Amino acid sequence: MTIQTKADGAGEEFLAFRLGREEYGIDILKVQEIRGYESVTQIANAPAYLKGVINLRGIIVPIIDLRIKFRQEKISYDQYTVVIIVDLNQRTTGIVVDGVSDVLTLSQSQIKPTPQLSGGMETDYIRGLGSVENRMLILADIEKLMGVEELAAIDAAARAA
C-alpha cells in the first residue's frame, strides 16, 4: 500500500475525530466544513445509518451517522456531536461523529500499514494507522468506507428529498 504525500515532503494532513473510544483520521482535503449536529429531515425506508438530509445553503446533503454504521452501542447526541461535511465521490455528504479534536500532519514514517486481521473483518477502508506521540489514529479512506450500495442509498435519499 502506498500513501500519497505532498510533493514538498511535509506530510499529509488528517482531520482527527472520535467515534466512541477510537480516534480516526480522514484526509483534510475531503473536508468542506464542520458543523454542530442539527435535526434532519428523515427519509422513509432509508437504512438506519442514514439519519436523513439537511438543506445546506440550497444543497440537499445526506447525513450518515458513522456510529450506527460501525454498530456502536449507546449512541447519544450531545453538545460535542458534530457533522463533518465531506466530498464523497463528488457528492456533498455529512458524517456524524462524537467530536473533532484537531488537524494533524503525519509524515510517511508515522503512517503504518493496516494489520492483516482475520475473521472476515472488512478493513478495505483503512488506509493505515497513524502514530502521533501516544495517540493511535485509524486513517480511513472515507470513499471506500461507503460501499456501492450505501452510495446508491445516499443518492436515492438526496433525490427523494
Coordinates of N, CA, C and O in Angstrom, one line a residue:
M1 N 0.9 -1.2 0.0 CA 0.0 0.0 0.0 C 0.9 1.2 0.0 O 1.8 1.3 0.8
T2 N 0.6 2.2 -0.8 CA 1.3 3.4 -0.9 C 0.5 4.6 -0.4 O -0.7 4.7 -0.8
I3 N 1.1 5.4 0.4 CA 0.4 6.6 0.9 C 0.9 7.8 0.1 O 2.1 8.0 0.0
Q4 N 0.0 8.5 -0.5 CA 0.4 9.7 -1.2 C 0.7 10.8 -0.2 O 0.0 11.0 0.7
T5 N 1.8 11.5 -0.4 CA 2.2 12.6 0.4 C 2.4 13.8 -0.5 O 2.5 13.7 -1.7
K6 N 2.4 15.0 0.2 CA 2.6 16.2 -0.6 C 4.0 16.2 -1.2 O 5.0 15.6 -0.7
A7 N 4.2 16.9 -2.3 CA 5.5 16.9 -3.1 C 6.6 17.5 -2.2 O 7.7 17.1 -2.4
D8 N 6.3 18.4 -1.3 CA 7.3 19.0 -0.5 C 7.8 18.2 0.6 O 8.7 18.5 1.4
G9 N 7.2 17.0 0.8 CA 7.6 16.0 1.8 C 7.2 16.4 3.2 O 7.6 15.8 4.2
A10 N 6.3 17.4 3.3 CA 5.9 17.9 4.6 C 4.9 16.9 5.3 O 4.6 17.0 6.5
G11 N 4.4 16.0 4.6 CA 3.5 15.0 5.1 C 2.1 15.2 4.6 O 1.8 16.0 3.7
E12 N 1.2 14.5 5.2 CA -0.2 14.6 4.8 C -1.1 15.0 6.0 O -0.8 14.6 7.1
E13 N -2.1 15.8 5.7 CA -2.9 16.4 6.8 C -4.2 15.5 7.0 O -4.9 15.2 6.0
F14 N -4.5 15.3 8.2 CA -5.8 14.5 8.5 C -6.6 15.2 9.6 O -6.0 15.8 10.5
L15 N -7.9 15.2 9.4 CA -8.8 15.7 10.5 C -9.0 14.6 11.4 O -9.5 13.5 11.0
A16 N -8.7 14.8 12.7 CA -8.9 13.7 13.7 C -10.2 13.9 14.4 O -10.6 15.0 14.7
F17 N -11.0 12.7 14.5 CA -12.3 12.8 15.1 C -12.5 11.5 15.9 O -11.8 10.5 15.8
R18 N -13.4 11.5 16.9 CA -13.7 10.4 17.7 C -15.0 9.7 17.4 O -16.0 10.4 17.1
L19 N -15.0 8.4 17.5 CA -16.2 7.6 17.4 C -16.0 6.6 18.6 O -15.2 5.7 18.6
G20 N -16.8 6.8 19.6 CA -16.7 6.0 20.8 C -15.3 6.3 21.4 O -14.9 7.4 21.6
R21 N -14.6 5.2 21.7 CA -13.3 5.3 22.3 C -12.2 5.4 21.3 O -11.0 5.5 21.6
E22 N -12.5 5.2 20.0 CA -11.5 5.2 19.0 C -11.3 6.6 18.3 O -12.3 7.4 18.2
E23 N -10.1 6.8 17.8 CA -9.8 8.1 17.1 C -9.5 7.8 15.7 O -8.7 6.8 15.4
Y24 N -10.1 8.5 14.8 CA -10.0 8.3 13.4 C -9.4 9.5 12.7 O -9.4 10.6 13.3
G25 N -8.9 9.3 11.5 CA -8.4 10.5 10.7 C -8.8 10.3 9.3 O -8.8 9.2 8.8
I26 N -9.3 11.4 8.7 CA -9.6 11.4 7.3 C -8.8 12.5 6.6 O -8.5 13.5 7.3
D27 N -8.6 12.4 5.3 CA -7.8 13.3 4.5 C -8.5 14.7 4.6 O -9.7 14.9 4.3
I28 N -7.8 15.7 5.1 CA -8.3 17.0 5.3 C -8.9 17.6 4.0 O -9.8 18.4 4.0
L29 N -8.3 17.2 2.8 CA -8.8 17.7 1.6 C -10.2 17.3 1.2 O -10.8 17.9 0.3
K30 N -10.7 16.2 1.9 CA -12.1 15.8 1.7 C -13.1 16.6 2.5 O -14.3 16.5 2.3
V31 N -12.6 17.3 3.5 CA -13.5 18.0 4.4 C -13.8 19.4 3.9 O -12.9 20.2 3.5
Q32 N -15.1 19.7 3.8 CA -15.6 21.0 3.4 C -15.8 21.9 4.6 O -15.5 23.1 4.6
E33 N -16.4 21.4 5.7 CA -16.7 22.2 6.9 C -17.1 21.3 8.0 O -17.4 20.1 7.8
I34 N -17.1 21.8 9.2 CA -17.6 21.1 10.4 C -18.7 21.9 11.0 O -18.6 23.1 11.2
R35 N -19.8 21.2 11.3 CA -21.0 21.9 11.9 C -21.5 21.1 13.1 O -21.2 19.9 13.3
G36 N -22.2 21.8 14.0 CA -22.8 21.2 15.1 C -24.0 20.3 14.6 O -24.5 20.6 13.5
Y37 N -24.3 19.3 15.3 CA -25.4 18.4 14.9 C -26.7 19.2 15.0 O -27.0 19.8 16.0
E38 N -27.5 19.1 14.0 CA -28.9 19.7 14.0 C -29.9 18.7 13.5 O -29.5 17.6 12.9
S39 N -31.1 19.0 13.7 CA -32.2 18.0 13.3 C -32.2 17.8 11.8 O -31.8 18.8 11.1
V40 N -32.5 16.7 11.4 CA -32.5 16.3 9.9 C -34.0 16.0 9.5 O -34.8 15.7 10.3
T41 N -34.2 16.0 8.2 CA -35.4 15.6 7.6 C -35.3 14.1 7.3 O -34.4 13.7 6.5
Q42 N -36.0 13.3 8.0 CA -35.9 11.8 7.8 C -36.5 11.4 6.5 O -37.4 12.0 6.0
I43 N -35.9 10.3 5.9 CA -36.3 9.8 4.6 C -36.9 8.4 4.9 O -36.2 7.5 5.6
A44 N -38.1 8.1 4.5 CA -38.8 6.8 4.7 C -38.0 5.7 4.1 O -37.4 5.8 3.0
N45 N -37.9 4.6 4.8 CA -37.3 3.3 4.3 C -35.8 3.5 4.0 O -35.2 2.7 3.3
A46 N -35.1 4.5 4.6 CA -33.7 4.6 4.5 C -33.0 3.7 5.5 O -33.6 3.3 6.5
P47 N -31.8 3.3 5.1 CA -31.0 2.5 6.1 C -30.8 3.2 7.4 O -30.8 4.5 7.4
A48 N -30.7 2.5 8.5 CA -30.6 3.2 9.9 C -29.5 4.2 10.0 O -29.7 5.2 10.6
Y49 N -28.4 3.9 9.4 CA -27.2 4.8 9.5 C -27.4 6.1 8.7 O -26.8 7.1 8.9
L50 N -28.4 6.1 7.8 CA -28.7 7.4 7.0 C -29.8 8.1 7.8 O -31.0 7.8 7.8
K51 N -29.3 9.1 8.6 CA -30.2 9.8 9.5 C -31.3 10.6 8.8 O -32.3 10.9 9.3
G52 N -30.9 11.1 7.6 CA -31.8 12.0 6.8 C -31.0 12.9 6.0 O -29.9 12.7 5.7
V53 N -31.6 14.1 5.7 CA -31.0 15.1 4.9 C -31.2 16.5 5.6 O -32.1 16.7 6.3
I54 N -30.2 17.4 5.2 CA -30.4 18.8 5.6 C -30.2 19.6 4.4 O -29.7 19.2 3.3
N55 N -30.7 20.8 4.5 CA -30.5 21.8 3.4 C -29.4 22.7 3.8 O -29.5 23.5 4.7
L56 N -28.3 22.6 3.1 CA -27.1 23.3 3.4 C -26.8 24.4 2.3 O -26.4 24.0 1.2
R57 N -27.3 25.6 2.5 CA -27.2 26.7 1.5 C -27.7 26.2 0.2 O -27.0 26.5 -0.9
G58 N -28.9 25.6 0.1 CA -29.5 25.2 -1.1 C -29.1 23.9 -1.6 O -29.6 23.4 -2.7
I59 N -28.2 23.2 -1.0 CA -27.8 21.8 -1.4 C -28.4 20.8 -0.4 O -28.3 21.0 0.8
I60 N -29.0 19.8 -1.0 CA -29.6 18.7 -0.1 C -28.4 17.8 0.2 O -27.8 17.2 -0.7
V61 N -28.1 17.7 1.5 CA -27.0 16.9 2.0 C -27.4 15.7 2.8 O -28.0 15.9 3.9
P62 N -27.2 14.5 2.4 CA -27.5 13.3 3.2 C -26.6 13.3 4.4 O -25.4 13.6 4.4
I63 N -27.1 12.9 5.6 CA -26.4 12.8 6.8 C -26.3 11.4 7.3 O -27.3 10.7 7.5
I64 N -25.0 10.9 7.4 CA -24.7 9.5 7.7 C -24.2 9.5 9.1 O -23.2 10.2 9.4
D65 N -24.7 8.6 10.0 CA -24.2 8.5 11.4 C -23.2 7.3 11.4 O -23.6 6.2 11.3
L66 N -21.9 7.6 11.4 CA -20.9 6.6 11.4 C -20.9 5.7 12.6 O -20.6 4.6 12.6
R67 N -21.5 6.2 13.7 CA -21.6 5.4 14.9 C -22.6 4.3 14.7 O -22.3 3.2 15.2
I68 N -23.6 4.6 14.0 CA -24.6 3.5 13.7 C -24.0 2.5 12.7 O -24.1 1.3 12.8
K69 N -23.3 3.1 11.7 CA -22.7 2.2 10.6 C -21.7 1.3 11.3 O -21.6 0.1 10.9
F70 N -21.0 1.7 12.3 CA -20.0 0.9 13.0 C -20.6 0.1 14.1 O -19.8 -0.5 14.9
R71 N -21.9 0.1 14.2 CA -22.6 -0.7 15.2 C -22.1 -0.4 16.7 O -21.9 -1.3 17.4
Q72 N -22.0 0.9 17.0 CA -21.6 1.2 18.3 C -22.8 1.2 19.2 O -23.9 1.4 18.8
E73 N -22.6 0.8 20.5 CA -23.6 0.8 21.5 C -23.9 2.2 22.0 O -23.0 3.0 22.0
K74 N -25.0 2.4 22.5 CA -25.4 3.6 23.3 C -25.0 4.9 22.5 O -24.0 5.5 22.9
I75 N -25.7 5.2 21.5 CA -25.4 6.4 20.7 C -26.3 7.5 21.3 O -27.5 7.4 21.3
S76 N -25.7 8.6 21.7 CA -26.4 9.7 22.2 C -25.9 11.0 21.5 O -24.7 11.0 21.1
Y77 N -26.7 12.0 21.3 CA -26.4 13.2 20.7 C -26.2 14.3 21.8 O -27.1 14.4 22.6
D78 N -25.1 14.9 21.9 CA -24.8 15.9 22.9 C -24.2 17.2 22.3 O -24.1 17.3 21.0
Q79 N -23.7 18.1 23.1 CA -23.1 19.3 22.6 C -21.8 19.1 21.8 O -21.3 20.0 21.1
Y80 N -21.2 17.9 22.0 CA -19.9 17.6 21.3 C -20.2 16.9 19.9 O -19.2 16.8 19.1
T81 N -21.4 16.4 19.7 CA -21.7 15.7 18.5 C -21.6 16.7 17.3 O -22.2 17.8 17.4
V82 N -20.8 16.3 16.3 CA -20.7 17.2 15.1 C -20.9 16.5 13.8 O -20.9 15.2 13.8
V83 N -21.1 17.3 12.8 CA -21.3 16.7 11.5 C -20.1 17.3 10.6 O -19.9 18.5 10.6
I84 N -19.4 16.4 10.0 CA -18.3 16.7 9.2 C -18.8 16.7 7.7 O -19.3 15.6 7.3
I85 N -18.8 17.8 7.1 CA -19.3 17.8 5.7 C -18.1 17.5 4.8 O -17.1 18.2 4.8
V86 N -18.3 16.4 4.0 CA -17.2 15.9 3.2 C -17.6 15.8 1.7 O -18.8 15.7 1.4
D87 N -16.6 15.7 0.9 CA -16.8 15.4 -0.5 C -16.6 13.9 -0.7 O -15.5 13.4 -0.6
L88 N -17.7 13.2 -1.0 CA -17.7 11.8 -1.0 C -18.1 11.4 -2.5 O -19.2 11.5 -2.9
N89 N -17.0 11.1 -3.2 CA -17.2 10.7 -4.7 C -18.0 11.8 -5.4 O -19.0 11.6 -6.1
Q90 N -17.6 13.0 -5.2 CA -18.2 14.2 -5.8 C -19.6 14.5 -5.4 O -20.4 15.0 -6.1
R91 N -20.0 14.0 -4.2 CA -21.3 14.3 -3.6 C -21.0 14.8 -2.2 O -20.3 14.2 -1.4
T92 N -21.6 15.9 -1.9 CA -21.5 16.5 -0.6 C -22.4 15.7 0.4 O -23.5 15.4 0.2
T93 N -21.7 15.2 1.4 CA -22.3 14.3 2.4 C -21.9 14.7 3.8 O -20.7 15.2 4.0
G94 N -22.7 14.5 4.8 CA -22.4 14.8 6.2 C -22.2 13.5 6.9 O -23.0 12.6 6.7
I95 N -21.2 13.5 7.8 CA -21.0 12.3 8.6 C -21.0 12.8 10.1 O -20.4 13.7 10.4
V96 N -21.8 12.1 10.9 CA -22.0 12.4 12.3 C -20.9 11.6 13.1 O -20.7 10.4 12.9
V97 N -20.2 12.4 13.9 CA -19.1 11.8 14.8 C -19.3 12.3 16.2 O -20.0 13.3 16.4
D98 N -18.6 11.7 17.1 CA -18.7 12.1 18.5 C -18.0 13.4 18.8 O -18.3 14.1 19.8
G99 N -17.0 13.8 18.0 CA -16.3 15.0 18.2 C -15.1 15.1 17.4 O -14.6 14.1 16.9
V100 N -14.6 16.3 17.1 CA -13.4 16.6 16.3 C -12.4 17.1 17.2 O -12.7 18.0 18.1
S101 N -11.1 16.6 17.1 CA -10.1 17.1 18.0 C -9.2 18.1 17.4 O -9.0 19.2 17.8
D102 N -8.5 17.7 16.2 CA -7.6 18.6 15.6 C -7.2 18.2 14.2 O -7.7 17.1 13.7
V103 N -6.4 18.9 13.6 CA -5.8 18.6 12.3 C -4.3 18.2 12.5 O -3.6 19.0 13.1
L104 N -4.0 17.0 12.0 CA -2.6 16.5 12.3 C -1.9 16.4 10.9 O -2.5 15.9 10.0
T105 N -0.6 16.7 10.9 CA 0.2 16.4 9.8 C 1.1 15.2 10.1 O 1.8 15.2 11.1
L106 N 0.9 14.2 9.3 CA 1.6 12.9 9.5 C 2.7 12.7 8.4 O 2.3 12.9 7.2
S107 N 3.9 12.4 8.8 CA 4.9 12.1 7.8 C 4.7 10.6 7.4 O 4.0 9.9 8.1
Q108 N 5.3 10.2 6.3 CA 5.1 8.8 5.9 C 5.6 7.8 6.9 O 5.0 6.8 7.1
S109 N 6.6 8.2 7.7 CA 7.1 7.3 8.7 C 6.2 7.2 9.9 O 6.2 6.2 10.7
Q110 N 5.2 8.1 10.1 CA 4.2 8.0 11.1 C 3.0 7.2 10.7 O 2.1 7.0 11.5
I111 N 2.9 6.8 9.4 CA 1.8 6.0 9.0 C 2.2 4.6 8.8 O 3.1 4.3 7.9
K112 N 1.6 3.7 9.5 CA 1.9 2.3 9.5 C 0.9 1.6 8.7 O -0.3 2.0 8.6
P113 N 1.3 0.5 8.0 CA 0.3 -0.3 7.2 C -0.8 -0.9 8.0 O -0.6 -1.1 9.2
T114 N -1.9 -1.1 7.4 CA -3.0 -1.8 8.1 C -2.7 -3.2 8.5 O -2.2 -4.0 7.6
P115 N -2.8 -3.6 9.7 CA -2.5 -5.0 10.1 C -3.5 -6.0 9.4 O -4.7 -5.6 9.2
Q116 N -3.0 -7.1 9.1 CA -3.9 -8.2 8.5 C -4.8 -8.8 9.6 O -4.2 -9.3 10.6
L117 N -6.1 -8.6 9.5 CA -7.0 -9.1 10.5 C -7.8 -10.3 9.9 O -8.2 -10.2 8.8
S118 N -8.0 -11.3 10.7 CA -8.7 -12.5 10.3 C -10.2 -12.4 10.8 O -10.5 -11.4 11.4
G119 N -11.0 -13.3 10.4 CA -12.3 -13.3 10.9 C -13.3 -12.6 10.0 O -14.4 -12.3 10.4
G120 N -12.9 -12.3 8.7 CA -13.8 -11.7 7.8 C -14.1 -10.2 8.1 O -15.0 -9.7 7.5
M121 N -13.3 -9.6 8.9 CA -13.5 -8.1 9.1 C -13.2 -7.3 7.9 O -12.2 -7.6 7.2
E122 N -14.0 -6.4 7.6 CA -13.8 -5.5 6.4 C -12.9 -4.4 6.8 O -13.2 -3.6 7.7
T123 N -11.7 -4.4 6.2 CA -10.7 -3.3 6.6 C -10.3 -2.6 5.3 O -9.3 -1.8 5.4
D124 N -10.9 -2.8 4.2 CA -10.5 -2.1 2.9 C -10.5 -0.6 3.1 O -9.7 0.1 2.4
Y125 N -11.4 -0.1 3.9 CA -11.5 1.4 4.1 C -10.3 2.0 5.0 O -10.2 3.2 5.0
I126 N -9.5 1.1 5.6 CA -8.5 1.6 6.5 C -7.2 1.8 5.6 O -6.7 0.9 5.1
R127 N -6.8 3.0 5.5 CA -5.5 3.4 4.8 C -4.3 3.0 5.6 O -3.2 2.7 5.0
G128 N -4.4 3.0 6.9 CA -3.2 2.7 7.7 C -3.5 3.2 9.1 O -4.6 3.7 9.4
L129 N -2.5 3.1 9.9 CA -2.6 3.6 11.3 C -1.6 4.7 11.5 O -0.4 4.6 11.2
G130 N -2.1 5.8 12.0 CA -1.2 7.0 12.2 C -0.8 7.0 13.7 O -1.6 6.8 14.6
S131 N 0.5 7.3 13.9 CA 1.0 7.3 15.2 C 1.6 8.7 15.5 O 2.5 9.1 14.8
V132 N 1.0 9.3 16.5 CA 1.5 10.7 16.9 C 1.6 10.7 18.4 O 0.6 10.5 19.1
E133 N 2.9 10.8 18.9 CA 3.1 10.8 20.3 C 2.5 9.5 20.9 O 2.8 8.4 20.5
N134 N 1.6 9.7 21.9 CA 1.0 8.5 22.5 C -0.4 8.2 21.9 O -1.2 7.5 22.5
R135 N -0.7 8.8 20.7 CA -2.0 8.6 20.1 C -1.9 7.6 18.9 O -0.9 7.7 18.2
M136 N -2.9 6.9 18.7 CA -3.0 6.0 17.5 C -4.3 6.3 16.8 O -5.4 6.3 17.4
L137 N -4.2 6.7 15.5 CA -5.4 7.1 14.7 C -5.6 6.0 13.7 O -4.7 5.6 13.0
I138 N -6.9 5.6 13.5 CA -7.3 4.8 12.3 C -7.5 5.7 11.2 O -8.4 6.5 11.2
L139 N -6.6 5.6 10.2 CA -6.7 6.5 9.0 C -7.7 5.9 8.0 O -7.4 4.8 7.4
A140 N -8.8 6.5 7.8 CA -9.9 6.0 7.0 C -9.9 6.7 5.6 O -9.8 7.9 5.5
D141 N -10.2 5.9 4.6 CA -10.5 6.4 3.2 C -12.0 6.5 3.2 O -12.7 5.5 3.1
I142 N -12.5 7.7 3.3 CA -13.9 8.0 3.5 C -14.7 7.5 2.3 O -15.9 7.0 2.5
E143 N -14.1 7.5 1.1 CA -14.9 7.0 0.0 C -15.0 5.5 0.0 O -16.0 4.9 -0.4
K144 N -13.9 4.8 0.4 CA -14.0 3.3 0.5 C -14.9 2.8 1.7 O -15.4 1.7 1.6
L145 N -15.0 3.7 2.7 CA -15.8 3.4 3.8 C -17.3 3.2 3.4 O -18.0 2.3 4.0
M146 N -17.7 4.0 2.5 CA -19.1 3.9 2.0 C -19.1 3.0 0.7 O -18.5 3.3 -0.3
G147 N -19.7 1.8 0.8 CA -19.7 0.9 -0.3 C -20.7 1.3 -1.4 O -21.4 2.3 -1.3
V148 N -20.7 0.6 -2.5 CA -21.5 0.9 -3.6 C -23.0 1.0 -3.3 O -23.7 1.9 -3.6
E149 N -23.5 0.0 -2.5 CA -24.9 0.0 -2.1 C -25.2 1.3 -1.2 O -26.3 1.9 -1.3
E150 N -24.3 1.6 -0.3 CA -24.5 2.8 0.5 C -24.5 4.1 -0.3 O -25.3 5.0 0.0
L151 N -23.6 4.2 -1.2 CA -23.6 5.4 -2.1 C -24.9 5.5 -2.9 O -25.5 6.6 -3.1
A152 N -25.5 4.3 -3.3 CA -26.7 4.3 -4.0 C -27.9 4.8 -3.1 O -28.8 5.5 -3.5
A153 N -27.8 4.4 -1.8 CA -28.8 4.8 -0.8 C -28.8 6.3 -0.6 O -29.8 7.0 -0.5
I154 N -27.5 6.8 -0.5 CA -27.3 8.2 -0.3 C -27.9 9.0 -1.5 O -28.6 10.0 -1.3
D155 N -27.6 8.6 -2.7 CA -28.1 9.3 -3.9 C -29.6 9.2 -3.9 O -30.3 10.2 -4.3
A156 N -30.2 8.1 -3.6 CA -31.7 7.9 -3.6 C -32.3 8.9 -2.6 O -33.3 9.5 -2.8
A157 N -31.6 9.0 -1.4 CA -32.2 9.9 -0.3 C -32.1 11.3 -0.8 O -33.1 12.1 -0.6
A158 N -31.0 11.7 -1.5 CA -30.9 13.1 -2.0 C -32.0 13.4 -3.0 O -32.5 14.5 -3.0
R159 N -32.3 12.4 -3.9 CA -33.3 12.6 -4.9 C -34.7 12.7 -4.3 O -35.6 13.4 -4.8
A160 N -34.9 11.9 -3.2 CA -36.2 11.8 -2.6 C -36.6 13.1 -1.8 O -37.7 13.4 -1.5
A161 N -35.5 13.8 -1.4 CA -35.8 15.0 -0.5 C -36.3 16.2 -1.3 O -36.2 16.3 -2.5

